[in-house]
Tab-separated table of C-alpha atoms in Angstrom:
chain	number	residue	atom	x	y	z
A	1	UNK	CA	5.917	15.155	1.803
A	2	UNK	CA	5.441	12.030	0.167
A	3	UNK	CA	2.422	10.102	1.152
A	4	UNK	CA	1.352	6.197	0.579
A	5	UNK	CA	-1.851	4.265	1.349
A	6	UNK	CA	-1.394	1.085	1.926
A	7	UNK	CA	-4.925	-0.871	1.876
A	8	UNK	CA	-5.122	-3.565	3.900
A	9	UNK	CA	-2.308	-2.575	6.899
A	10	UNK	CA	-3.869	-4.924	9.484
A	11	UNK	CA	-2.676	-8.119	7.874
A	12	UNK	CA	0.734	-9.964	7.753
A	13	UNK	CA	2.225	-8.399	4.779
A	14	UNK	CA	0.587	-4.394	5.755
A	15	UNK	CA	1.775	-4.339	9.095
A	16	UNK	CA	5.243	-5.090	7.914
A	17	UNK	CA	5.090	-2.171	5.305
A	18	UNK	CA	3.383	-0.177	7.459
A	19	UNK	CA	5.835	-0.674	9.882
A	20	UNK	CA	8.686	0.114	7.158
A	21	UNK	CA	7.175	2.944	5.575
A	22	UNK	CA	6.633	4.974	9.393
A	23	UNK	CA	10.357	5.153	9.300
A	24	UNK	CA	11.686	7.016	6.545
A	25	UNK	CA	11.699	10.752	6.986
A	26	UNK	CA	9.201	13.240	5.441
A	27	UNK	CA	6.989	9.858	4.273
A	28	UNK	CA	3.306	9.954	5.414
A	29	UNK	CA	1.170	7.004	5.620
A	30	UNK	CA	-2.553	6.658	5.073
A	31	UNK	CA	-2.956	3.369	6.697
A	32	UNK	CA	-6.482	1.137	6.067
A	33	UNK	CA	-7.947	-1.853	7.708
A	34	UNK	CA	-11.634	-3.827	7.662
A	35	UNK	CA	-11.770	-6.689	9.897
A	36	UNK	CA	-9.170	-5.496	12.358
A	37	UNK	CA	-9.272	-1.964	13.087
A	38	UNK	CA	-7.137	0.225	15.476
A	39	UNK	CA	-6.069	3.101	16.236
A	40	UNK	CA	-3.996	4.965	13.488
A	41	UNK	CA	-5.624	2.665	10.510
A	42	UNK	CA	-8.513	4.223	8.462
A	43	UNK	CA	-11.353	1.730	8.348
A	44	UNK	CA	-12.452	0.748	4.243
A	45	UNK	CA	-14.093	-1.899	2.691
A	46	UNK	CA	-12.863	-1.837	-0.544
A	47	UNK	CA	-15.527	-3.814	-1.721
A	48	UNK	CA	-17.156	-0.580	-1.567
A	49	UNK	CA	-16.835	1.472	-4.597
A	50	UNK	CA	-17.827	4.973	-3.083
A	51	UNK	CA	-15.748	4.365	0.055
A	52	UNK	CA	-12.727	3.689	-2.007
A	53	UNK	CA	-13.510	6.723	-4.048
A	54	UNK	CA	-14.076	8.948	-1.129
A	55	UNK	CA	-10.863	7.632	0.813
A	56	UNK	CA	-8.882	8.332	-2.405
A	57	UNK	CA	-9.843	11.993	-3.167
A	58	UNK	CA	-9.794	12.963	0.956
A	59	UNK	CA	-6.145	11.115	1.211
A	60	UNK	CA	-4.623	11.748	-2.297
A	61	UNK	CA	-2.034	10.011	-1.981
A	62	UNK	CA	0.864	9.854	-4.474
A	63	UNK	CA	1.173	5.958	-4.448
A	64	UNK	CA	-1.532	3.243	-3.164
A	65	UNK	CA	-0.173	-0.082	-2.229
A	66	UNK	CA	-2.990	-2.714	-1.919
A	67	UNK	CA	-1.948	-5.487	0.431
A	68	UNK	CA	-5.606	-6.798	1.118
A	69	UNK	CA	-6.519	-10.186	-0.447
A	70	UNK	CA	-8.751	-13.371	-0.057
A	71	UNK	CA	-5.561	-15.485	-0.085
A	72	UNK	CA	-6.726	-18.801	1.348
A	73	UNK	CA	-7.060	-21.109	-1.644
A	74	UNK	CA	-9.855	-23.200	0.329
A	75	UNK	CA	-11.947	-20.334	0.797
A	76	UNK	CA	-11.439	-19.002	-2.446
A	77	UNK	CA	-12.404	-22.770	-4.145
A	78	UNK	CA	-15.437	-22.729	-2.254
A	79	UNK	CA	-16.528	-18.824	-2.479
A	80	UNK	CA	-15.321	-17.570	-5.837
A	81	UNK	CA	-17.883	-14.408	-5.252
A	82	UNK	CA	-15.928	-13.529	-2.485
A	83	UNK	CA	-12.723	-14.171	-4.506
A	84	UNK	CA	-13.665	-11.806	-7.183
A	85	UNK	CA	-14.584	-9.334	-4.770
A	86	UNK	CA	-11.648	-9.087	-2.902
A	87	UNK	CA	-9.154	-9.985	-5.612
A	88	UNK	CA	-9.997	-8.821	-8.651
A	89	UNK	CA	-13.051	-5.893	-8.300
A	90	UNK	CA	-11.613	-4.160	-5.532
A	91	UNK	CA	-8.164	-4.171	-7.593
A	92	UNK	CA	-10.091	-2.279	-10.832
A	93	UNK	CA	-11.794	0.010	-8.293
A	94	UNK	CA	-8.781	1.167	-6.166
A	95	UNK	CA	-6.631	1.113	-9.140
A	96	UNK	CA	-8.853	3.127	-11.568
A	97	UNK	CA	-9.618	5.541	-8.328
A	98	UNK	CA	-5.789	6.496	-7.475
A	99	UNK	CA	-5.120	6.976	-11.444
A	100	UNK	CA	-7.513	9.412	-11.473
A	101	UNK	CA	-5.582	11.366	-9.154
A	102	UNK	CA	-1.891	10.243	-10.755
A	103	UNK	CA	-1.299	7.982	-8.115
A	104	UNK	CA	0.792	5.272	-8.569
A	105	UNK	CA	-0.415	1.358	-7.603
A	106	UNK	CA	1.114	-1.394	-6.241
A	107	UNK	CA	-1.234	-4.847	-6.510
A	108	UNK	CA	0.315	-7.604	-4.496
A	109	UNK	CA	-0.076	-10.666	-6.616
A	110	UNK	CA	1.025	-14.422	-5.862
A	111	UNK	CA	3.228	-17.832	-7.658
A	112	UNK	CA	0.123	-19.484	-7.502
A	113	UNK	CA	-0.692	-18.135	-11.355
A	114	UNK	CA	1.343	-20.406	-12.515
A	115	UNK	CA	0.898	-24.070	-12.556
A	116	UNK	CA	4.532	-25.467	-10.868
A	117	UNK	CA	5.319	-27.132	-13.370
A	118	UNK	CA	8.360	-25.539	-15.121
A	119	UNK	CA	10.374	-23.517	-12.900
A	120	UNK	CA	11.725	-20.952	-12.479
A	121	UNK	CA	9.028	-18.246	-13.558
A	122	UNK	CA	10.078	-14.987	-14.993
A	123	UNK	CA	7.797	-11.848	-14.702
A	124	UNK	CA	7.226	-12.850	-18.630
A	125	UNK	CA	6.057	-16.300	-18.287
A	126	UNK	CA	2.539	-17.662	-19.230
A	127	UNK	CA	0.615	-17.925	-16.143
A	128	UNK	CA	-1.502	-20.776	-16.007
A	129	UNK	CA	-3.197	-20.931	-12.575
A	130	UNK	CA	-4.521	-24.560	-11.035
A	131	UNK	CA	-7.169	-23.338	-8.542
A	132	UNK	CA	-9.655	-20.351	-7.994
A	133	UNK	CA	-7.256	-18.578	-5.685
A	134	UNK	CA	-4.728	-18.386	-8.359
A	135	UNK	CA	-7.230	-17.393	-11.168
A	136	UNK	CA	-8.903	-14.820	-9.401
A	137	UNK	CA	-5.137	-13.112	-8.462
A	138	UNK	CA	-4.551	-13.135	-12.088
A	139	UNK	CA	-7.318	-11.543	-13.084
A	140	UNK	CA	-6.627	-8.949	-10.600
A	141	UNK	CA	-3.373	-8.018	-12.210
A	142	UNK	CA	-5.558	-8.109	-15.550
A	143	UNK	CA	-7.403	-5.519	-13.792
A	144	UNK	CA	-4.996	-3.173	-12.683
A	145	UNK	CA	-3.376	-2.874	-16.156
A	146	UNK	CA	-6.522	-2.273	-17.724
A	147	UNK	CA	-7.388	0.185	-14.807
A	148	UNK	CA	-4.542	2.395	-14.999
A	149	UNK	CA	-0.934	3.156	-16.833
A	150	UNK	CA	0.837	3.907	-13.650
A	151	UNK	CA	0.839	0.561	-11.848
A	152	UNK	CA	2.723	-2.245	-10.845
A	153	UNK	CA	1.748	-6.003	-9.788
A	154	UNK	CA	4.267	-7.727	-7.278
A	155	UNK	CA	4.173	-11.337	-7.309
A	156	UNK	CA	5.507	-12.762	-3.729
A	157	UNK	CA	5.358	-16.680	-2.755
A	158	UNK	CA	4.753	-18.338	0.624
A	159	UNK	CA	5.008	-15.383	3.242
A	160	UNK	CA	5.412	-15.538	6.854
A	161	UNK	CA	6.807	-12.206	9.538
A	162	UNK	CA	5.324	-11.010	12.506
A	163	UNK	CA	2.094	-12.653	13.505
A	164	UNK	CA	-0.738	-11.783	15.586
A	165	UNK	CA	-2.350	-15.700	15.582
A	166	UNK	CA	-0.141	-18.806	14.570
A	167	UNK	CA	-2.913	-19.189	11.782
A	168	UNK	CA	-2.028	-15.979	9.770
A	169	UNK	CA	0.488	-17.521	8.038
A	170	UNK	CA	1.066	-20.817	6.220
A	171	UNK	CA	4.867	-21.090	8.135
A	172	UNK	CA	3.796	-20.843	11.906
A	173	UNK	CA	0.085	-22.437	11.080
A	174	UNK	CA	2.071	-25.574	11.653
A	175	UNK	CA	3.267	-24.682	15.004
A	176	UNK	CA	0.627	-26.334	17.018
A	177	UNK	CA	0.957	-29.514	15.161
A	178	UNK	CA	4.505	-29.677	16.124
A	179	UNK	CA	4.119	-28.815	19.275
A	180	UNK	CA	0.893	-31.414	20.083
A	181	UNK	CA	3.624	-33.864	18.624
A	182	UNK	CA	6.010	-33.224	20.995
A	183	UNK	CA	3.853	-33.730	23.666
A	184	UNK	CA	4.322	-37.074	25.911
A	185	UNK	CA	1.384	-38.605	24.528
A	186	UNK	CA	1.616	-36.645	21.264
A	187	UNK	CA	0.586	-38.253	17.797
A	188	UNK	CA	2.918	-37.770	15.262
A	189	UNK	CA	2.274	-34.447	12.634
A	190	UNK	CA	2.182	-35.553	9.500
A	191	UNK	CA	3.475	-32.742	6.735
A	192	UNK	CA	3.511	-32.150	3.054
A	193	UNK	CA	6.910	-33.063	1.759
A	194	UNK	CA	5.262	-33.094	-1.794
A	195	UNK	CA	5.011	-29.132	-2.700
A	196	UNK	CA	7.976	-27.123	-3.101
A	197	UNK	CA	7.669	-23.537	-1.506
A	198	UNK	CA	10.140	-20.668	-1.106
A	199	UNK	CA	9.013	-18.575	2.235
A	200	UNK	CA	9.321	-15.045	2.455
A	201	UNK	CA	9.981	-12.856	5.308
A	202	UNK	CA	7.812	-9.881	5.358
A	203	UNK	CA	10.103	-7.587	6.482
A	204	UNK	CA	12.099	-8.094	3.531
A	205	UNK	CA	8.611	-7.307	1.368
A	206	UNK	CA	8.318	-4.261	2.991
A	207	UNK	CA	11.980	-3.058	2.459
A	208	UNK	CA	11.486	-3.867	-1.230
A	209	UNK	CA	8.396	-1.725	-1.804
A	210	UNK	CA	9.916	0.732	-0.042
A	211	UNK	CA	13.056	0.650	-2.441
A	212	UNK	CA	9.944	0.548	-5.121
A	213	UNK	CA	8.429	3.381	-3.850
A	214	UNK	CA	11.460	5.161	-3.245
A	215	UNK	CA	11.902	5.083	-7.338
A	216	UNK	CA	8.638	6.213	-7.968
A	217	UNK	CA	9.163	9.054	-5.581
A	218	UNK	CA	12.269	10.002	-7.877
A	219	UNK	CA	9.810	10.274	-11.162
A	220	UNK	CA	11.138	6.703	-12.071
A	221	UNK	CA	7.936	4.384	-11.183
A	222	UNK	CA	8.582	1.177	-11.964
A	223	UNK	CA	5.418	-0.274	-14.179
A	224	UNK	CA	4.321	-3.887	-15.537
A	225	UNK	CA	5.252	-7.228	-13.409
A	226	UNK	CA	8.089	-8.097	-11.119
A	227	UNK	CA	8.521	-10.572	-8.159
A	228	UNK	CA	10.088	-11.773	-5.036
A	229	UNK	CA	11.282	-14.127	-3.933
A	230	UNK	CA	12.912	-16.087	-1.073
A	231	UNK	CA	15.902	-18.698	-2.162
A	232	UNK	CA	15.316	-21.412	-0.019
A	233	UNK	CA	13.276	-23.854	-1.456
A	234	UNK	CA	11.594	-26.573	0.897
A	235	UNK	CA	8.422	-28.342	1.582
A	236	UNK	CA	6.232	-28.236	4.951
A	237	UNK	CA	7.730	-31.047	6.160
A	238	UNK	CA	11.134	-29.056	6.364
A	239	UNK	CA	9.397	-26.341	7.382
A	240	UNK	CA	8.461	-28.023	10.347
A	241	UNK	CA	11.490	-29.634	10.494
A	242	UNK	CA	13.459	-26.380	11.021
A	243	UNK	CA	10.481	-24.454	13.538
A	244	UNK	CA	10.928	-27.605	16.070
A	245	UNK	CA	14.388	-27.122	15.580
A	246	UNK	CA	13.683	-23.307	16.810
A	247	UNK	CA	11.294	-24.063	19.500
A	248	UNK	CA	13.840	-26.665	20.969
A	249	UNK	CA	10.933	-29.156	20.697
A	250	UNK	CA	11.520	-33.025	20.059
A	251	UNK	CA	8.733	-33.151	17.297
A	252	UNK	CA	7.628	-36.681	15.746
A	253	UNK	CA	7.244	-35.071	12.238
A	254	UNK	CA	5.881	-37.791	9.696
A	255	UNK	CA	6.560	-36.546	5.271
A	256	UNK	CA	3.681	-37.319	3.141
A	257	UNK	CA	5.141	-37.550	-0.379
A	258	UNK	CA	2.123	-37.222	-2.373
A	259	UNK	CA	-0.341	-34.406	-2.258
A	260	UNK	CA	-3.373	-34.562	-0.111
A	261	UNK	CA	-4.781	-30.860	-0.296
A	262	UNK	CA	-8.456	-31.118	-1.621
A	263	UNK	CA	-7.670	-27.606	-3.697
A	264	UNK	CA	-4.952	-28.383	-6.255
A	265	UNK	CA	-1.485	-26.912	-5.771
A	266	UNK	CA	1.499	-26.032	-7.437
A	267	UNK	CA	3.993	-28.027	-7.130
A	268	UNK	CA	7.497	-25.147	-7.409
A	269	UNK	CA	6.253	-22.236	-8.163
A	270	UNK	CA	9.691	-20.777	-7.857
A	271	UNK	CA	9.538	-17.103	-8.844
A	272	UNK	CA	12.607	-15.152	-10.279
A	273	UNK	CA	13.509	-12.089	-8.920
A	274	UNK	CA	15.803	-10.911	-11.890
A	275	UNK	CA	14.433	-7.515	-12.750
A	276	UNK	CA	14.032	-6.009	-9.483
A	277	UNK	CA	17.202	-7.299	-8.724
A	278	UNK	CA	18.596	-5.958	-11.727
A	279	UNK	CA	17.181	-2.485	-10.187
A	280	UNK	CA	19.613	-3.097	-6.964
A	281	UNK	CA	16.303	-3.967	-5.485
A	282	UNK	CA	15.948	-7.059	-2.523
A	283	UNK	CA	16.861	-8.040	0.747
A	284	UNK	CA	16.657	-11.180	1.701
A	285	UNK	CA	16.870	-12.654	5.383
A	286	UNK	CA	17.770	-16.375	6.464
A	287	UNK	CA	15.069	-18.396	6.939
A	288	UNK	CA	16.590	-19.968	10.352
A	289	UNK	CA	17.345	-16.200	11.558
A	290	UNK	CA	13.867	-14.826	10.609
A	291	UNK	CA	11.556	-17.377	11.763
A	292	UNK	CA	13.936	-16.790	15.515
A	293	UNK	CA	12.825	-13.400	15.376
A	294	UNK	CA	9.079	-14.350	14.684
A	295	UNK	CA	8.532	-16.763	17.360
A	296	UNK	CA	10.665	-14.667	19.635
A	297	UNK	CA	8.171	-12.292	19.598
A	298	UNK	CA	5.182	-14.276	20.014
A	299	UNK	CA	4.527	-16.675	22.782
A	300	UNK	CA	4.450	-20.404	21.410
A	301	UNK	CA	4.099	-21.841	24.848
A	302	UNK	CA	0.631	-23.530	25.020
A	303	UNK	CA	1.003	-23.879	21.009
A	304	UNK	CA	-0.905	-27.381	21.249
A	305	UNK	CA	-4.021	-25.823	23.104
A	306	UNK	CA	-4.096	-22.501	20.791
């Protein structure tokens, strides 16, 4: 039996690797969740120290995947307490807790420690992060090395999968716009056409910490940085662009050229996936095929009023 927690299954990226991980044979998953529990997921706020402790020793797993974040820049700008918390405490906690136990940890980290500005980033390159989100993400994976000698940080861009609200992610957050736009008396959206992203299906996340985990399993953990990545680069104006194109919608879709976010942002943060890929490591889905699969499941009608 080979057993994984993943902390923090109840958001986007968890659910997918929860999802994943349920499927391969004589794999057990500890599954964790704070703000929406359910049945099967272990409640834990790792902001607390003895919880994480206790949940640790009672579980013991053999790997710990920590999926749960503060990843809205805004919020982060505004409450860096809550940032540190969630970002980079709980990281040193969890991290130093499964270590005692020989545990190995996965810390999901982000392209926003770097600054955009000379792409593409290898695992090796200098971060230099523009806003509190991104600092607070890099001190986390300062904190897991420090924390432990059997761990790995995963830096992953722009995500989007399977969504329980269109807010959840970044990619369908900008369905209701589009929609409201394509109403008869609809205003048009106006998008970013300034930042360059590369979305990332979650799915594909999931299969790659699996493949991850499936080396660790094997006594060959894989330790230090690596990232994933999508290859389609384009801004939230083709975003939207290519989700009206989905939803069948005639959208009136307006590109602001210049940025307009009161939080700084990258401009390409374009990760390179070399040494997991050198690993045979990756999957990768079509953006046009993936996002058909996310709003297939989920019921956009009504977008404008949700």
């Amino acid at each position: 039996m080979f057993k994984v927690a993943v902390i923090g299954a109840s958001g986007l990226l968890g659910r997918a690797l929860a999802d994943e991980l349920a499927q391969q044979p004589g794999w057990q998953v500890a599954a964790t969740a704070f703000s929406r529990p359910a049945p099967g997921r272990i409640a834990l706020d790792i902001r607390d120290a003895q919880a994480v402790e206790q949940f640790v020793e009672r579980e013991a797993p053999d790997a710990l995947v920590i999926a749960a974040a503060e990843r809205r820049p805004d919020v982060c700008e505004h409450d860096p307490a809550l940032a540190r918390a969630l970002n980079v405490d709980a990281v040193r906690t969890l991290a130093a807790a499964a270590n005692r136990r020989g545990a190995w940890t996965l810390s999901i980290s982000t392209d926003y420690v770097f600054d955009g500005t000379h792409p593409p980033y290898q695992h090796d390159s200098v971060p230099a992060p523009l806003n509190a989100y991104g600092h607070s993400k890099l001190e986390g994976e300062r904190a897991l090395t420090e924390s432990t000698d059997l761990g790995c940080v995963l830096r992953l861009p722009l995500l989007y999968g399977p969504i329980v609200s269109w807010a959840e992610s970044a990619v369908t957050s900008l369905v209701p716009a589009i929609a409201a736009s394509a109403a008869p008396a609809g205003q048009p959206a106006v998008m970013d056409a300034w930042a360059i992203r590369y979305p990332t299906f979650t799915p594909d996340v999931a299969f790659v910490i699996r493949q991850m985990l499936e080396l660790h399993a094997r006594g060959d953990a894989i330790r230090g940085i690596v990232q994933w990545s999508g290859d389609e680069p384009m801004n939230k104006y083709e975003i939207a662009v290519r989700l009206a194109e989905a939803l069948q919608l005639d959208a009136h879709l307006t590109p602001q050229r210049t940025p307009t976010d009161a939080t700084p942002r990258p401009h390409n943060c374009h990760l390179a996936s070399t040494r997991l890929e050198a690993l045979g490591i990756g999957r990768r889905t079509p953006f046009d095929t993936a996002i058909r699969q996310v709003l297939a499941a989920f019921p956009w009608r009504g977008a404008a009023q949700a």
